[in-house]
XYZ file of N, CA and C in Angstrom:
804
model
N 0.838 -1.197 0.000
C 0.000 0.000 0.000
C 0.876 1.251 0.000
N 0.394 2.295 -0.659
C 1.164 3.523 -0.770
C 1.398 4.158 0.598
N 2.528 4.828 0.712
C 2.845 5.535 1.952
C 2.063 6.834 2.083
N 1.321 7.192 1.035
C 0.482 8.386 1.072
C -0.838 8.081 0.384
N -1.931 8.320 1.074
C -3.268 8.126 0.508
C -3.792 9.480 0.051
N -4.350 9.492 -1.158
C -4.801 10.750 -1.753
C -6.140 10.505 -2.436
N -7.191 11.133 -1.911
C -8.536 10.998 -2.461
C -9.130 12.374 -2.696
N -10.079 12.424 -3.628
C -10.784 13.668 -3.920
C -12.284 13.399 -3.916
N -13.001 14.125 -3.067
C -14.450 13.957 -2.983
C -15.091 15.315 -2.717
N -16.045 15.671 -3.557
C -16.853 16.869 -3.310
C -16.001 18.106 -3.054
N -15.009 18.322 -3.921
C -14.153 19.507 -3.908
C -13.143 19.511 -2.767
N -13.065 18.402 -2.025
C -12.104 18.285 -0.937
C -11.066 17.233 -1.302
N -9.792 17.569 -1.110
C -8.704 16.606 -1.283
C -8.320 16.070 0.094
N -8.325 14.747 0.227
C -7.964 14.096 1.485
C -6.551 13.529 1.341
N -5.633 14.040 2.138
C -4.235 13.630 2.084
C -3.910 12.970 3.422
N -3.537 11.675 3.381
C -3.296 10.932 4.611
C -1.910 10.306 4.581
N -1.069 10.708 5.520
C 0.233 10.070 5.682
C 0.004 8.635 6.137
N 0.635 7.678 5.459
C 0.264 6.279 5.667
C 1.477 5.391 5.952
N 2.215 5.766 6.987
C 3.271 4.900 7.524
C 3.017 4.710 9.025
N 1.877 4.139 9.379
C 1.535 4.061 10.808
C 2.548 3.283 11.628
N 3.222 2.322 10.998
C 4.211 1.523 11.731
C 5.430 2.368 12.125
N 5.612 3.525 11.448
C 6.719 4.439 11.752
C 6.189 5.786 12.238
N 4.974 5.781 12.765
C 4.348 7.024 13.245
C 4.299 8.085 12.145
N 4.159 7.602 10.903
C 4.054 8.473 9.730
C 5.272 9.374 9.537
N 6.428 8.890 9.964
C 7.663 9.625 9.699
C 7.880 9.747 8.190
N 8.446 10.860 7.779
C 8.618 11.143 6.357
C 9.994 10.658 5.907
N 10.001 9.612 5.094
C 11.238 9.125 4.498
C 11.369 9.738 3.098
N 12.458 9.513 2.386
C 12.621 10.143 1.066
C 11.470 9.845 0.105
N 10.961 8.619 0.123
C 9.849 8.280 -0.780
C 8.600 9.071 -0.435
N 8.274 9.150 0.849
C 7.081 9.889 1.256
C 7.250 11.379 0.984
N 8.442 11.878 1.163
C 8.723 13.280 0.825
C 8.379 13.556 -0.646
N 8.827 12.677 -1.541
C 8.544 12.860 -2.966
C 7.056 12.727 -3.260
N 6.390 11.775 -2.617
C 4.951 11.606 -2.809
C 4.183 12.852 -2.370
N 4.585 13.412 -1.243
C 3.927 14.625 -0.754
C 4.124 15.773 -1.726
N 5.340 15.908 -2.227
C 5.607 17.001 -3.171
C 4.701 16.903 -4.395
N 4.599 15.708 -4.965
C 3.765 15.530 -6.163
C 2.275 15.719 -5.838
N 1.879 15.309 -4.652
C 0.475 15.441 -4.265
C 0.083 16.906 -4.100
N 0.945 17.685 -3.448
C 0.616 19.104 -3.281
C 0.637 19.830 -4.617
N 1.482 19.422 -5.539
C 1.448 20.010 -6.873
C 0.117 19.699 -7.561
N -0.335 18.441 -7.429
C -1.606 18.055 -8.043
C -2.760 18.825 -7.430
N -2.759 18.943 -6.104
C -3.814 19.708 -5.422
C -3.823 21.149 -5.905
N -2.656 21.732 -6.022
C -2.548 23.117 -6.498
C -3.138 23.295 -7.889
N -2.924 22.306 -8.767
C -3.252 22.461 -10.176
C -4.630 21.931 -10.565
N -5.283 21.173 -9.693
C -6.558 20.539 -10.038
C -7.721 21.464 -9.690
N -8.425 21.939 -10.697
C -9.539 22.854 -10.479
C -10.754 22.185 -9.842
N -10.738 20.855 -9.741
C -11.881 20.143 -9.161
C -11.852 20.134 -7.632
N -10.740 20.527 -7.034
C -10.645 20.548 -5.573
C -10.234 21.941 -5.110
N -10.801 22.369 -3.980
C -10.562 23.721 -3.478
C -10.012 23.757 -2.059
N -10.155 22.670 -1.318
C -9.678 22.606 0.063
C -9.050 21.232 0.271
N -7.986 21.180 1.079
C -7.369 19.897 1.429
C -7.465 19.665 2.925
N -7.600 18.389 3.303
C -7.533 17.958 4.696
C -6.354 17.007 4.810
N -5.395 17.350 5.662
C -4.206 16.544 5.874
C -4.270 15.890 7.245
N -4.066 14.568 7.302
C -4.072 13.846 8.570
C -3.118 12.665 8.467
N -3.056 11.873 9.540
C -2.185 10.714 9.556
C -2.949 9.434 9.845
N -2.456 8.325 9.341
C -3.050 7.021 9.627
C -2.543 6.531 10.989
N -3.373 5.772 11.685
C -2.963 5.225 12.969
C -3.048 6.244 14.082
N -2.137 6.152 15.043
C -2.236 6.975 16.247
C -1.317 8.190 16.228
N -0.719 8.502 15.086
C 0.152 9.665 14.983
C -0.229 10.505 13.773
N -0.015 11.805 13.885
C -0.137 12.692 12.728
C 1.126 12.558 11.888
N 2.264 12.890 12.480
C 3.548 12.725 11.799
C 4.669 12.905 12.813
N 5.609 11.965 12.819
C 6.745 12.028 13.740
C 7.933 12.767 13.143
N 7.730 13.426 12.006
C 8.798 14.206 11.404
C 9.610 13.422 10.400
N 10.775 13.943 10.062
C 11.662 13.259 9.116
C 12.155 11.954 9.729
N 12.179 10.909 8.922
C 12.601 9.590 9.393
C 14.061 9.644 9.860
N 14.281 9.286 11.121
C 15.617 9.404 11.710
C 16.604 8.366 11.174
N 16.090 7.330 10.512
C 16.978 6.300 9.972
C 17.319 6.527 8.506
N 16.352 6.994 7.736
C 16.569 7.074 6.286
C 16.696 8.495 5.758
N 16.150 9.471 6.464
C 16.127 10.841 5.949
C 17.248 11.692 6.540
N 17.428 11.620 7.852
C 18.346 12.525 8.528
C 19.825 12.164 8.347
N 20.256 10.902 8.552
C 21.699 10.612 8.492
C 22.398 11.080 7.227
N 21.827 10.854 6.022
C 22.533 11.347 4.829
C 22.721 12.860 4.830
N 21.758 13.580 5.424
C 21.881 15.037 5.450
C 23.020 15.473 6.368
N 23.155 14.788 7.491
C 24.194 15.153 8.452
C 25.579 14.739 7.940
N 25.652 13.579 7.310
C 26.948 13.028 6.921
C 27.418 13.465 5.542
N 26.477 13.658 4.614
C 26.861 13.828 3.215
C 26.450 15.156 2.589
N 25.730 15.999 3.321
C 25.228 17.228 2.713
C 26.376 18.146 2.304
N 26.292 18.647 1.085
C 27.272 19.599 0.566
C 26.660 21.003 0.606
N 27.475 22.043 0.515
C 26.915 23.396 0.430
C 25.912 23.539 -0.714
N 26.173 22.869 -1.849
C 25.246 22.932 -2.981
C 23.906 22.311 -2.617
N 23.940 21.175 -1.891
C 22.688 20.535 -1.469
C 21.929 21.451 -0.526
N 22.641 22.101 0.404
C 21.974 23.008 1.342
C 21.261 24.122 0.583
N 21.905 24.688 -0.410
C 21.283 25.753 -1.207
C 20.060 25.227 -1.952
N 20.175 24.034 -2.531
C 19.044 23.462 -3.258
C 17.888 23.145 -2.322
N 18.197 22.673 -1.112
C 17.164 22.288 -0.164
C 16.336 23.477 0.306
N 16.909 24.654 0.242
C 16.168 25.849 0.628
C 14.907 26.000 -0.212
N 14.930 25.461 -1.421
C 13.780 25.584 -2.312
C 12.705 24.531 -2.057
N 13.011 23.492 -1.302
C 12.080 22.361 -1.246
C 11.463 22.100 0.122
N 12.174 22.262 1.205
C 11.596 21.981 2.516
C 11.275 20.512 2.697
N 10.489 20.218 3.730
C 10.085 18.852 4.042
C 8.679 18.607 3.521
N 8.568 17.733 2.523
C 7.245 17.402 2.008
C 6.598 18.478 1.169
N 7.341 19.548 0.857
C 6.814 20.571 -0.042
C 5.981 21.639 0.631
N 5.069 21.244 1.506
C 4.150 22.212 2.091
C 4.871 23.158 3.044
N 5.937 22.688 3.693
C 6.645 23.529 4.648
C 7.430 24.634 3.956
N 7.914 24.363 2.757
C 8.675 25.352 2.001
C 8.785 24.873 0.571
N 8.543 25.766 -0.344
C 8.610 25.413 -1.761
C 7.230 25.414 -2.385
N 6.284 24.718 -1.745
C 4.883 24.732 -2.185
C 3.995 25.388 -1.134
N 4.593 26.190 -0.279
C 3.848 26.839 0.802
C 2.988 27.993 0.307
N 3.163 28.409 -0.952
C 2.378 29.523 -1.488
C 1.118 29.065 -2.215
N 0.746 27.812 -2.097
C -0.521 27.365 -2.669
C -1.634 28.191 -2.040
N -2.480 28.787 -2.843
C -3.491 29.693 -2.313
C -4.770 28.984 -1.880
N -4.885 27.706 -2.176
C -6.026 26.941 -1.675
C -5.797 26.600 -0.201
N -6.841 26.626 0.616
C -6.670 26.343 2.049
C -6.353 24.875 2.319
N -5.517 24.663 3.332
C -5.169 23.325 3.811
C -5.520 23.248 5.300
N -6.309 22.257 5.649
C -6.720 22.037 7.032
C -5.928 20.865 7.590
N -5.261 21.063 8.705
C -4.556 19.989 9.368
C -5.441 19.359 10.426
N -5.751 18.082 10.265
C -6.524 17.323 11.261
C -5.512 16.511 12.065
N -5.075 17.074 13.178
C -3.965 16.502 13.938
C -4.510 15.436 14.878
N -4.311 14.182 14.493
C -4.945 13.051 15.174
C -4.106 12.446 16.286
N -2.831 12.844 16.388
C -1.959 12.258 17.400
C -0.673 13.054 17.475
N 0.458 12.360 17.603
C 1.733 13.053 17.717
C 2.052 13.869 16.467
N 2.368 15.159 16.664
C 2.935 16.029 15.627
C 4.287 16.454 16.162
N 5.316 15.769 15.726
C 6.624 15.869 16.356
C 7.677 16.311 15.336
N 8.534 17.261 15.737
C 9.650 17.679 14.896
C 9.135 18.145 13.527
N 9.551 17.477 12.443
C 9.059 17.847 11.128
C 7.556 17.663 10.990
N 6.965 16.821 11.835
C 5.511 16.694 11.853
C 4.853 17.935 12.416
N 5.493 18.550 13.410
C 5.007 19.831 13.917
C 5.148 20.900 12.838
N 6.274 20.884 12.126
C 6.453 21.843 11.036
C 5.382 21.659 9.966
N 5.041 20.407 9.670
C 4.017 20.138 8.668
C 2.658 20.623 9.141
N 2.342 20.400 10.416
C 1.081 20.904 10.964
C 1.038 22.425 10.911
N 2.144 23.057 11.296
C 2.191 24.519 11.276
C 2.050 25.077 9.870
N 2.439 24.308 8.859
C 2.316 24.768 7.479
C 0.877 24.732 6.985
N -0.002 24.032 7.709
C -1.426 24.044 7.366
C -2.026 25.393 7.766
N -3.091 25.786 7.096
C -3.697 27.089 7.360
C -4.578 27.074 8.603
N -5.262 25.988 8.815
C -6.127 25.816 9.987
C -5.774 24.479 10.606
N -5.563 24.455 11.914
C -5.225 23.215 12.616
C -6.313 22.884 13.622
N -6.871 21.686 13.465
C -7.862 21.171 14.409
C -7.243 19.946 15.060
N -7.284 19.897 16.382
C -6.583 18.842 17.104
C -7.547 17.873 17.756
N -7.241 16.596 17.659
C -7.880 15.591 18.485
C -7.465 15.817 19.933
N -8.314 15.422 20.846
C -7.971 15.506 22.268
C -6.739 14.671 22.598
N -6.376 13.748 21.705
C -5.199 12.905 21.912
C -3.927 13.493 21.313
N -4.027 14.614 20.628
C -2.876 15.170 19.925
C -1.803 15.636 20.907
N -0.561 15.498 20.474
C 0.602 15.980 21.210
C 1.520 16.692 20.219
N 2.173 17.747 20.692
C 3.011 18.566 19.822
C 4.386 18.722 20.469
N 5.440 18.537 19.667
C 6.762 18.641 20.262
C 7.853 18.954 19.277
N 8.906 19.576 19.782
C 10.123 19.856 19.025
C 11.268 19.156 19.743
N 11.576 17.950 19.319
C 12.584 17.145 20.012
C 13.964 17.234 19.369
N 14.095 18.075 18.333
C 15.347 18.086 17.576
C 16.573 18.350 18.440
N 16.433 19.220 19.451
C 17.597 19.552 20.289
C 18.141 18.316 21.001
N 17.304 17.305 21.172
C 17.775 16.045 21.762
C 18.685 15.291 20.785
N 18.570 15.617 19.483
C 19.337 14.898 18.457
C 20.527 15.695 17.936
N 20.664 16.939 18.398
C 21.826 17.716 17.993
C 21.578 18.736 16.901
N 20.317 19.093 16.617
C 20.017 20.113 15.608
C 18.699 20.772 15.999
N 18.143 21.613 15.162
C 16.850 22.230 15.467
C 16.039 22.370 14.178
N 14.828 22.880 14.297
C 13.951 23.045 13.130
C 14.665 23.778 12.008
N 14.458 23.305 10.776
C 15.005 23.982 9.605
C 14.003 24.108 8.483
N 12.770 23.639 8.707
C 11.757 23.670 7.651
C 10.512 24.440 8.089
N 10.768 25.587 8.688
C 9.665 26.496 9.021
C 9.164 26.392 10.438
N 9.664 25.460 11.214
C 9.145 25.282 12.560
C 9.375 26.486 13.446
N 10.572 27.034 13.434
C 10.856 28.201 14.260
C 10.085 29.413 13.757
N 10.133 29.651 12.464
C 9.460 30.811 11.886
C 7.965 30.785 12.192
N 7.334 29.642 11.942
C 5.881 29.583 12.111
C 5.469 29.525 13.578
N 6.280 28.910 14.434
C 5.975 28.943 15.862
C 6.015 30.377 16.376
N 7.031 31.132 15.998
C 7.125 32.525 16.433
C 5.955 33.332 15.892
N 5.643 33.162 14.594
C 4.546 33.927 13.990
C 3.194 33.559 14.578
N 3.020 32.299 14.927
C 1.712 31.808 15.370
C 1.535 31.921 16.883
N 2.574 31.560 17.630
C 2.447 31.443 19.081
C 3.280 32.453 19.856
N 4.214 33.122 19.201
C 5.075 34.063 19.877
C 6.409 33.453 20.256
N 7.375 34.312 20.520
C 8.726 33.835 20.802
C 8.816 33.070 22.106
N 7.981 33.432 23.100
C 8.038 32.737 24.380
C 7.718 31.260 24.264
N 6.648 30.946 23.534
C 6.266 29.545 23.337
C 7.319 28.833 22.501
N 7.800 29.498 21.453
C 8.819 28.884 20.596
C 10.077 28.573 21.402
N 10.510 29.499 22.224
C 11.705 29.269 23.033
C 11.500 28.113 24.004
N 10.347 28.072 24.643
C 10.092 26.983 25.598
C 10.097 25.632 24.906
N 9.390 25.518 23.789
C 9.279 24.231 23.118
C 10.611 23.775 22.548
N 11.373 24.692 21.939
C 12.628 24.290 21.306
C 13.747 24.047 22.310
N 13.824 24.889 23.339
C 14.946 24.771 24.262
C 14.768 23.648 25.267
N 13.509 23.364 25.662
C 13.287 22.253 26.593
C 13.142 20.931 25.872
N 12.755 20.969 24.589
C 12.472 19.748 23.825
C 11.470 18.868 24.557
N 10.465 19.523 25.161
C 9.378 18.813 25.818
C 8.086 19.032 25.037
N 7.223 18.027 25.071
C 5.972 18.095 24.322
C 4.895 18.851 25.099
N 3.906 19.348 24.376
C 2.716 19.921 24.983
C 1.498 19.167 24.477
N 0.442 19.135 25.280
C -0.761 18.416 24.867
C -1.708 19.337 24.101
N -2.835 18.791 23.696
C -3.754 19.532 22.836
C -4.310 20.771 23.532
N -4.623 20.665 24.817
C -5.194 21.810 25.517
C -4.183 22.939 25.645
N -2.933 22.608 25.932
C -1.898 23.651 25.980
C -1.704 24.248 24.589
N -1.754 23.418 23.562
C -1.632 23.914 22.194
C -2.749 24.908 21.882
N -3.945 24.641 22.381
C -5.066 25.554 22.184
C -4.813 26.877 22.894
N -4.308 26.813 24.112
C -3.995 28.027 24.865
C -2.922 28.854 24.174
N -2.020 28.177 23.489
C -0.908 28.859 22.802
C -1.281 29.353 21.416
N -2.513 29.113 20.985
C -2.951 29.486 19.636
C -2.321 28.620 18.558
N -1.752 27.496 18.965
C -1.155 26.582 17.994
C -2.226 25.867 17.181
N -3.388 25.619 17.793
C -4.522 25.007 17.102
C -5.749 25.889 17.287
N -6.707 25.740 16.367
C -7.940 26.530 16.440
C -8.914 25.976 17.458
N -8.960 24.653 17.557
C -9.856 24.026 18.519
C -9.444 22.581 18.736
N -9.941 22.035 19.834
C -9.694 20.645 20.211
C -11.040 19.937 20.246
N -11.102 18.775 19.600
C -12.369 18.054 19.508
C -12.161 16.602 19.927
N -13.264 15.918 20.188
C -13.196 14.498 20.503
C -12.511 13.758 19.364
N -11.686 12.783 19.713
C -10.884 12.094 18.713
C -11.743 11.525 17.589
N -12.850 10.900 17.918
C -13.683 10.257 16.901
C -14.414 11.262 16.015
N -14.399 12.536 16.401
C -15.093 13.564 15.619
C -14.131 14.413 14.789
N -12.852 14.072 14.806
C -11.848 14.941 14.202
C -12.078 15.161 12.714
N -12.196 14.103 11.945
C -12.364 14.261 10.494
C -13.696 14.925 10.186
N -14.729 14.589 10.924
C -16.022 15.240 10.727
C -15.911 16.750 10.951
N -15.180 17.149 11.987
C -15.006 18.573 12.261
C -14.168 19.232 11.171
N -13.147 18.538 10.687
C -12.340 19.080 9.596
C -13.186 19.246 8.333
N -14.047 18.285 8.057
C -14.926 18.382 6.893
C -15.924 19.524 7.052
N -16.434 19.702 8.256
C -17.359 20.818 8.494
C -16.667 22.147 8.213
N -15.432 22.276 8.656
C -14.675 23.489 8.392
C -14.429 23.658 6.893
N -14.116 22.546 6.215
C -13.909 22.608 4.766
C -15.165 23.088 4.055
N -16.316 22.587 4.468
C -17.569 22.997 3.824
C -17.909 24.455 4.121
N -17.529 24.943 5.295
C -17.716 26.366 5.573
C -16.886 27.210 4.616
N -15.685 26.752 4.298
C -14.842 27.461 3.328
C -15.429 27.352 1.928
N -15.922 26.166 1.580
C -16.398 25.917 0.220
C -17.667 26.693 -0.119
N -18.434 27.094 0.883
C -19.672 27.838 0.587
C -19.367 29.282 0.174
N -18.128 29.716 0.351
C -17.741 31.094 0.063
C -17.169 31.230 -1.339
N -16.973 32.448 -1.770
C -16.286 32.716 -3.035
C -14.849 32.240 -2.923
N -14.445 31.338 -3.791
C -13.081 30.827 -3.738
C -12.072 31.877 -4.212
N -12.523 32.811 -5.021
C -11.651 33.918 -5.392
C -11.297 34.723 -4.148
N -12.311 35.012 -3.333
C -12.081 35.781 -2.112
C -11.249 34.992 -1.108
N -11.537 33.701 -0.982
C -10.800 32.854 -0.038
C -9.321 32.828 -0.391
N -9.017 32.609 -1.650
C -7.615 32.483 -2.055
C -6.881 33.820 -1.967
N -7.575 34.901 -2.296
C -6.951 36.207 -2.172
C -6.696 36.545 -0.709
N -7.619 36.172 0.174
C -7.423 36.423 1.604
C -6.212 35.655 2.126
N -6.074 34.379 1.729
C -4.909 33.604 2.162
C -3.629 34.220 1.622
N -3.626 34.575 0.350
C -2.435 35.180 -0.247
C -2.063 36.462 0.491
N -3.064 37.266 0.830
C -2.810 38.527 1.516
C -2.208 38.305 2.898
N -2.749 37.336 3.629
C -2.219 37.030 4.959
C -0.763 36.613 4.859
N -0.438 35.758 3.898
C 0.950 35.340 3.721
C 1.843 36.512 3.343
N 1.306 37.436 2.551
C 2.105 38.558 2.071
C 2.395 39.592 3.157
N 1.488 39.755 4.129
C 1.665 40.844 5.094
C 2.468 40.436 6.328
N 2.645 39.143 6.548
C 3.368 38.693 7.751
C 4.764 39.307 7.791
N 5.074 39.957 8.907
C 6.411 40.480 9.139
C 6.728 41.802 8.472
N 5.789 42.378 7.744
C 6.065 43.640 7.050
C 5.687 44.835 7.939
N 6.247 46.006 7.662
C 5.827 47.216 8.379
C 4.356 47.525 8.122
N 3.722 48.242 9.045
C 2.281 48.502 8.975
C 1.876 49.130 7.651
N 2.603 50.143 7.181
C 2.203 50.797 5.932
C 2.220 49.827 4.761
N 3.213 48.932 4.720
C 3.268 47.920 3.663
C 2.095 46.956 3.791
N 1.782 46.554 5.006
C 0.659 45.641 5.232
C -0.645 46.255 4.727
N -0.875 47.512 5.079
C -2.126 48.173 4.681
C -2.205 48.331 3.162
N -1.090 48.630 2.542
C -1.073 48.806 1.087
C -1.368 47.483 0.384
N -0.714 46.404 0.827
C -0.939 45.094 0.214
C -2.387 44.658 0.381
N -2.926 44.842 1.582
C -4.321 44.451 1.814
C -5.262 45.216 0.893
N -5.075 46.515 0.786
C -5.955 47.321 -0.056
C -5.841 46.918 -1.527
N -4.614 46.753 -2.005
C -4.427 46.362 -3.405
C -5.100 45.026 -3.694
N -4.859 44.034 -2.828
C -5.426 42.709 -3.072
C -6.944 42.719 -2.943
N -7.458 43.416 -1.937
C -8.904 43.402 -1.697
C -9.677 44.045 -2.834
N -9.211 45.202 -3.278
C -9.983 45.940 -4.277
C -9.723 45.458 -5.695
N -8.805 44.509 -5.851
C -8.521 43.973 -7.180
C -8.930 42.514 -7.327
N -9.426 41.877 -6.258
C -9.638 40.429 -6.331
C -11.001 40.037 -6.880
N -12.003 40.882 -6.750
C -13.374 40.469 -7.048
C -13.584 40.201 -8.534
N -14.327 39.125 -8.818
C -14.845 38.874 -10.159
C -16.180 39.596 -10.258
N -16.314 40.513 -11.196
C -17.492 41.386 -11.255
C -18.790 40.593 -11.302
N -18.844 39.596 -12.174
C -20.081 38.831 -12.331
C -20.436 38.088 -11.050
N -19.456 37.434 -10.441
C -19.727 36.677 -9.222
C -20.158 37.604 -8.092
N -19.429 38.693 -7.892
C -19.725 39.582 -6.775
C -21.087 40.242 -6.932
N -21.421 40.686 -8.125
C -22.734 41.321 -8.322
C -23.865 40.314 -8.124
N -23.637 39.058 -8.515
C -24.640 38.019 -8.290
C -24.847 37.773 -6.795
N -23.757 37.738 -6.046
C -23.861 37.529 -4.605
C -24.493 38.733 -3.917
N -24.187 39.928 -4.394
C -24.817 41.116 -3.825
C -26.314 41.141 -4.108
N -26.705 40.650 -5.301
C -28.128 40.629 -5.635
C -28.899 39.738 -4.676
N -28.278 38.642 -4.256
C -28.935 37.788 -3.267
C -29.165 38.547 -1.964
N -28.198 39.378 -1.599
C -28.356 40.194 -0.394
C -29.510 41.185 -0.571
N -29.551 41.844 -1.732
C -30.622 42.805 -1.977
C -31.986 42.122 -1.941
N -32.038 40.894 -2.484
C -33.293 40.151 -2.538
C -33.630 39.467 -1.218
N -32.727 39.557 -0.243
C -32.880 38.901 1.059
C -33.038 37.388 0.911
N -32.324 36.851 -0.072
C -32.393 35.410 -0.310
C -31.095 34.697 0.066
N -30.120 35.459 0.531
C -28.842 34.845 0.871
C -28.903 34.238 2.268
N -28.126 33.192 2.460
C -28.090 32.529 3.769
C -27.180 33.287 4.722
N -27.519 33.226 6.010
C -26.647 33.783 7.028
C -26.646 35.293 7.102
N -27.791 35.935 6.853
C -27.864 37.396 6.927
C -27.785 37.858 8.383
N -26.655 38.464 8.742
C -26.472 39.049 10.075
C -26.890 38.082 11.175
N -26.669 36.792 10.921
C -26.980 35.803 11.944
C -28.442 35.442 12.080
N -29.298 35.969 11.189
C -30.736 35.697 11.326
C -31.126 34.367 10.691
N -30.327 33.873 9.787
C -30.627 32.604 9.126
C -29.401 31.701 9.215
N -29.633 30.440 9.462
C -28.523 29.484 9.449
C -27.993 29.364 8.030
N -26.688 29.262 7.918
C -26.065 29.100 6.614
C -25.866 27.620 6.332
N -26.520 27.138 5.296
C -26.421 25.719 4.987
C -25.041 25.367 4.491
N -24.643 24.119 4.745
C -23.341 23.635 4.281
C -23.549 22.656 3.133
């Protein structure tokens, strides 16, 4: 069976890491499979949202310590280091991180090391009550290199990043929620259902607006306020498709749109 399961149903791409016997650690083969899968998701107009999860009791234990890491430590050349800057781990962490379609991380268990980096690379993270998050690299003699430090600081702040990286101790799902590392924590058996509900909430919206909003958020991170405001204004006032927006506005005028100021439930 493939080390990566990839299905498409009702505009949702389901991406499942499938090495449960290795806690879904990413070996070179799985790295390549992930890269090709994210390229396909990016290019396929039939899907608009992805849900990423892991098979078994782990989300992802990071780069495989037997097959992925040793060659990098022993054989990496300066040229390889430069080339690797373009690719990251599994593509989503770096290299294919600019995909404008939303990716939901359904964190079902351990998200460790590169698995934490992969979770952080998702746009929305929903955690099972069994999920655990950790940066154990300092125990092995190195630290995050595929976005873990950058995204932890951007998402949770330097204090949380320093604690997790310097102590190399894990945090549970509730602490992750307190740290803003995840959006919410749900019962383990409801995790995929909750991820699908979130996907359908995204899918009911204008995908032009959704993708422009994601692009804008990525563009403004770390910039000075004036640059942030300029980018937001440029993207916002240039993103609308005239026909789509006027059609959606007409529904508002006709009072036929769902979810008007909270007076009507919005169907999924």
